């Protein structure tokens, strides 16, 4: 970590535009897993909402009958 300022200074002196581009790309790549988690949360919420609608119209005994668990 102690060499990080020197590295950033060297990269900035080489090409400021490329340095900013690489740093912004790293920030975007760091946010991708959080984005996937949010999409997975939306999918799970949709499935749970669909199951809640399904159970309100069908009795629990019908579920067990469909599964063969009478």
Backbone as a chain_set.jsonl record, in Angstrom:
{"seq": "XXXXXXXXXXXXXXXXXXXXXXXXXXXXXXXXXXXXXXXXXXXXXXXXXXXXXXXXXXXXXXXXXXXXXX", "coords": {"N": [[0.815, -1.201, 0.0], [2.075, 1.151, 0.476], [3.332, 1.957, -1.806], [1.378, 2.715, -3.523], [0.551, 5.504, -3.99], [2.735, 6.405, -5.547], [2.529, 4.721, -7.74], [0.001, 5.481, -8.785], [0.619, 8.126, -9.445], [2.547, 7.74, -11.431], [1.007, 6.37, -13.37], [-0.899, 8.357, -13.893], [0.727, 10.387, -14.957], [1.474, 9.188, -17.283], [-0.91, 8.768, -18.856], [-3.641, 10.574, -18.347], [-6.348, 10.27, -19.138], [-6.579, 7.528, -19.746], [-5.964, 6.474, -17.251], [-8.131, 7.385, -15.681], [-10.166, 6.086, -17.038], [-9.519, 3.349, -16.587], [-9.721, 3.245, -13.777], [-12.441, 3.885, -13.443], [-13.588, 1.714, -14.759], [-12.822, -0.353, -13.043], [-14.323, 0.289, -10.787], [-16.917, -0.076, -11.762], [-16.791, -2.828, -12.344], [-16.522, -3.776, -9.775], [-19.039, -3.346, -8.782], [-20.671, -5.163, -10.052], [-21.168, -7.802, -8.85], [-22.902, -7.034, -6.737], [-25.029, -6.069, -8.215], [-25.904, -8.455, -9.451], [-26.764, -9.825, -7.177], [-28.931, -8.218, -6.455], [-30.643, -8.596, -8.641], [-31.136, -11.34, -8.337], [-32.512, -11.241, -5.909], [-34.841, -9.905, -6.739], [-35.915, -11.873, -8.416], [-36.395, -13.969, -6.596], [-38.243, -12.695, -4.923], [-40.345, -12.375, -6.753], [-41.025, -15.041, -7.247], [-41.836, -15.86, -4.683], [-44.02, -14.155, -4.331], [-45.654, -15.11, -6.363], [-46.135, -17.715, -5.448], [-47.533, -17.103, -3.126], [-49.868, -16.01, -4.161], [-50.831, -18.265, -5.418], [-51.276, -20.063, -3.32], [-53.331, -18.822, -2.016], [-55.543, -19.257, -3.59], [-55.758, -21.992, -3.831], [-56.334, -24.76, -1.778], [-54.399, -26.1, 0.96], [-54.519, -28.844, 1.143], [-54.863, -29.665, -1.468], [-52.354, -29.201, -2.471], [-50.852, -31.171, -1.157], [-52.11, -33.378, -2.254], [-51.379, -33.154, -4.915], [-48.701, -33.68, -4.667], [-48.717, -36.256, -3.847], [-48.798, -36.929, -1.156], [-50.749, -37.713, 0.76]], "CA": [[0.0, 0.0, 0.0], [2.858, 2.389, 0.564], [3.757, 2.325, -3.161], [0.198, 3.06, -4.309], [0.587, 6.878, -4.518], [3.729, 6.508, -6.625], [1.956, 4.036, -8.902], [-1.03, 6.349, -9.361], [1.283, 9.288, -10.056], [3.157, 7.268, -12.669], [-0.06, 6.104, -14.334], [-1.496, 9.645, -14.264], [1.656, 11.122, -15.822], [1.499, 8.516, -18.578], [-2.128, 9.104, -19.579], [-4.738, 10.832, -17.407], [-7.611, 9.726, -19.641], [-6.536, 6.08, -19.586], [-6.015, 6.206, -15.816], [-9.521, 7.566, -15.255], [-10.953, 5.017, -17.648], [-9.235, 2.1, -15.868], [-10.291, 3.342, -12.431], [-13.903, 3.807, -13.537], [-13.916, 0.331, -15.099], [-12.669, -1.155, -11.824], [-15.468, 0.586, -9.924], [-18.075, -0.745, -12.358], [-16.617, -4.27, -12.144], [-16.742, -4.072, -8.355], [-20.472, -3.294, -8.524], [-21.398, -6.223, -10.758], [-21.752, -8.806, -7.941], [-24.046, -6.453, -6.033], [-26.12, -6.045, -9.188], [-26.422, -9.82, -9.581], [-27.521, -10.132, -5.961], [-30.201, -7.5, -6.516], [-31.485, -9.291, -9.626], [-31.561, -12.588, -7.709], [-33.532, -10.869, -4.922], [-36.072, -9.634, -7.47], [-36.452, -13.148, -8.891], [-36.936, -14.685, -5.433], [-39.454, -11.984, -4.517], [-41.404, -12.683, -7.715], [-41.445, -16.427, -7.021], [-42.577, -15.893, -3.428], [-45.311, -13.509, -4.573], [-46.444, -16.045, -7.162], [-46.571, -18.81, -4.568], [-48.539, -16.569, -2.206], [-51.113, -15.92, -4.922], [-51.27, -19.622, -5.702], [-51.799, -20.696, -2.1], [-54.578, -18.194, -1.604], [-56.645, -19.777, -4.385], [-55.794, -23.449, -3.735], [-56.172, -25.209, -0.396], [-53.165, -26.836, 1.228], [-54.742, -30.274, 0.876], [-54.631, -29.873, -2.895], [-50.893, -29.265, -2.649], [-50.407, -32.501, -0.756], [-52.667, -34.338, -3.209], [-50.542, -33.077, -6.11], [-47.408, -34.283, -4.364], [-48.908, -37.658, -3.496], [-48.468, -37.068, 0.265], [-51.974, -37.719, 1.567]], "C": [[0.86, 1.267, 0.0], [3.334, 2.847, -0.818], [2.589, 2.767, -4.041], [0.21, 4.51, -4.806], [1.589, 7.054, -5.662], [3.211, 5.85, -7.902], [0.894, 4.896, -9.581], [-0.422, 7.574, -10.034], [1.916, 8.904, -11.389], [2.099, 7.015, -13.74], [-0.693, 7.406, -14.812], [-0.581, 10.424, -15.204], [1.753, 10.476, -17.198], [0.295, 8.911, -19.417], [-3.266, 9.324, -18.583], [-6.076, 10.212, -17.855], [-7.665, 8.213, -19.441], [-6.601, 5.683, -18.107], [-7.439, 6.339, -15.294], [-10.418, 6.466, -15.806], [-10.754, 3.695, -16.902], [-9.824, 2.123, -14.465], [-11.818, 3.239, -12.465], [-14.353, 2.394, -13.901], [-13.806, -0.574, -13.885], [-13.842, -0.937, -10.877], [-16.718, -0.11, -10.452], [-17.98, -2.254, -12.141], [-16.843, -4.661, -10.696], [-18.234, -4.082, -8.031], [-21.278, -4.404, -9.17], [-21.942, -7.294, -9.811], [-22.955, -8.28, -7.158], [-25.259, -6.369, -6.963], [-26.742, -7.411, -9.38], [-27.235, -10.211, -8.358], [-28.882, -9.45, -5.969], [-31.157, -8.165, -7.502], [-31.988, -10.609, -9.048], [-32.641, -12.326, -6.662], [-34.863, -10.604, -5.604], [-36.723, -10.924, -7.956], [-37.089, -13.917, -7.735], [-38.215, -14.014, -4.952], [-40.62, -12.289, -5.454], [-41.922, -14.103, -7.52], [-42.274, -16.523, -5.749], [-43.955, -15.249, -3.601], [-46.223, -14.414, -5.403], [-46.959, -17.203, -6.339], [-47.633, -18.327, -3.595], [-49.887, -16.436, -2.911], [-51.693, -17.301, -5.176], [-51.88, -20.265, -4.468], [-53.086, -20.047, -1.638], [-55.766, -18.756, -2.384], [-56.782, -21.299, -4.285], [-55.554, -23.83, -2.276], [-54.893, -26.018, -0.263], [-53.337, -28.314, 0.939], [-54.556, -30.6, -0.601], [-53.136, -29.952, -3.199], [-50.407, -30.665, -2.313], [-50.921, -33.562, -1.717], [-51.829, -34.332, -4.484], [-49.184, -33.737, -5.891], [-47.518, -35.766, -4.031], [-48.612, -37.92, -2.031], [-49.716, -37.08, 1.136], [-51.799, -38.437, 2.815]], "O": [[0.409, 2.328, -0.431], [3.703, 4.009, -0.983], [2.797, 3.154, -5.191], [-0.103, 4.731, -5.976], [1.318, 7.769, -6.627], [3.426, 6.354, -9.004], [0.884, 5.027, -10.805], [-0.901, 8.008, -11.082], [1.832, 9.655, -12.361], [2.28, 7.405, -14.893], [-0.992, 7.553, -15.997], [-1.057, 11.055, -16.148], [2.079, 11.149, -18.176], [0.449, 9.341, -20.56], [-3.798, 8.36, -18.032], [-6.832, 9.694, -17.034], [-8.689, 7.679, -19.013], [-7.218, 4.677, -17.756], [-7.901, 5.485, -14.538], [-11.316, 5.978, -15.12], [-11.728, 2.998, -16.617], [-10.372, 1.118, -14.01], [-12.417, 2.582, -11.614], [-15.38, 1.925, -13.41], [-14.625, -1.478, -13.718], [-14.305, -1.879, -10.235], [-17.492, -0.67, -9.676], [-18.973, -2.893, -11.793], [-17.307, -5.767, -10.418], [-18.651, -4.762, -7.094], [-22.459, -4.567, -8.862], [-23.104, -7.673, -9.958], [-23.921, -9.011, -6.943], [-26.391, -6.578, -6.527], [-27.964, -7.532, -9.464], [-28.276, -10.855, -8.482], [-29.875, -10.036, -5.539], [-32.351, -8.283, -7.226], [-33.15, -10.962, -9.247], [-33.585, -13.107, -6.541], [-35.907, -11.029, -5.109], [-37.946, -11.057, -7.914], [-38.189, -14.454, -7.872], [-39.176, -14.7, -4.606], [-41.755, -12.445, -5.004], [-43.126, -14.344, -7.618], [-43.306, -17.194, -5.732], [-44.945, -15.751, -3.07], [-47.429, -14.471, -5.164], [-48.1, -17.63, -6.513], [-48.553, -19.079, -3.272], [-50.929, -16.718, -2.319], [-52.91, -17.483, -5.15], [-52.901, -20.944, -4.567], [-53.864, -20.68, -0.924], [-56.891, -18.733, -1.882], [-57.835, -21.838, -4.627], [-54.668, -23.28, -1.623], [-54.371, -26.55, -1.242], [-52.383, -28.974, 0.527], [-54.133, -31.705, -0.941], [-52.716, -30.693, -4.087], [-49.652, -31.274, -3.072], [-50.232, -34.55, -1.968], [-51.592, -35.387, -5.073], [-48.593, -34.284, -6.822], [-46.501, -36.455, -3.943], [-48.21, -39.03, -1.683], [-49.697, -36.467, 2.204], [-52.736, -38.534, 3.608]]}, "num_chains": 1, "name": "protein.A"}
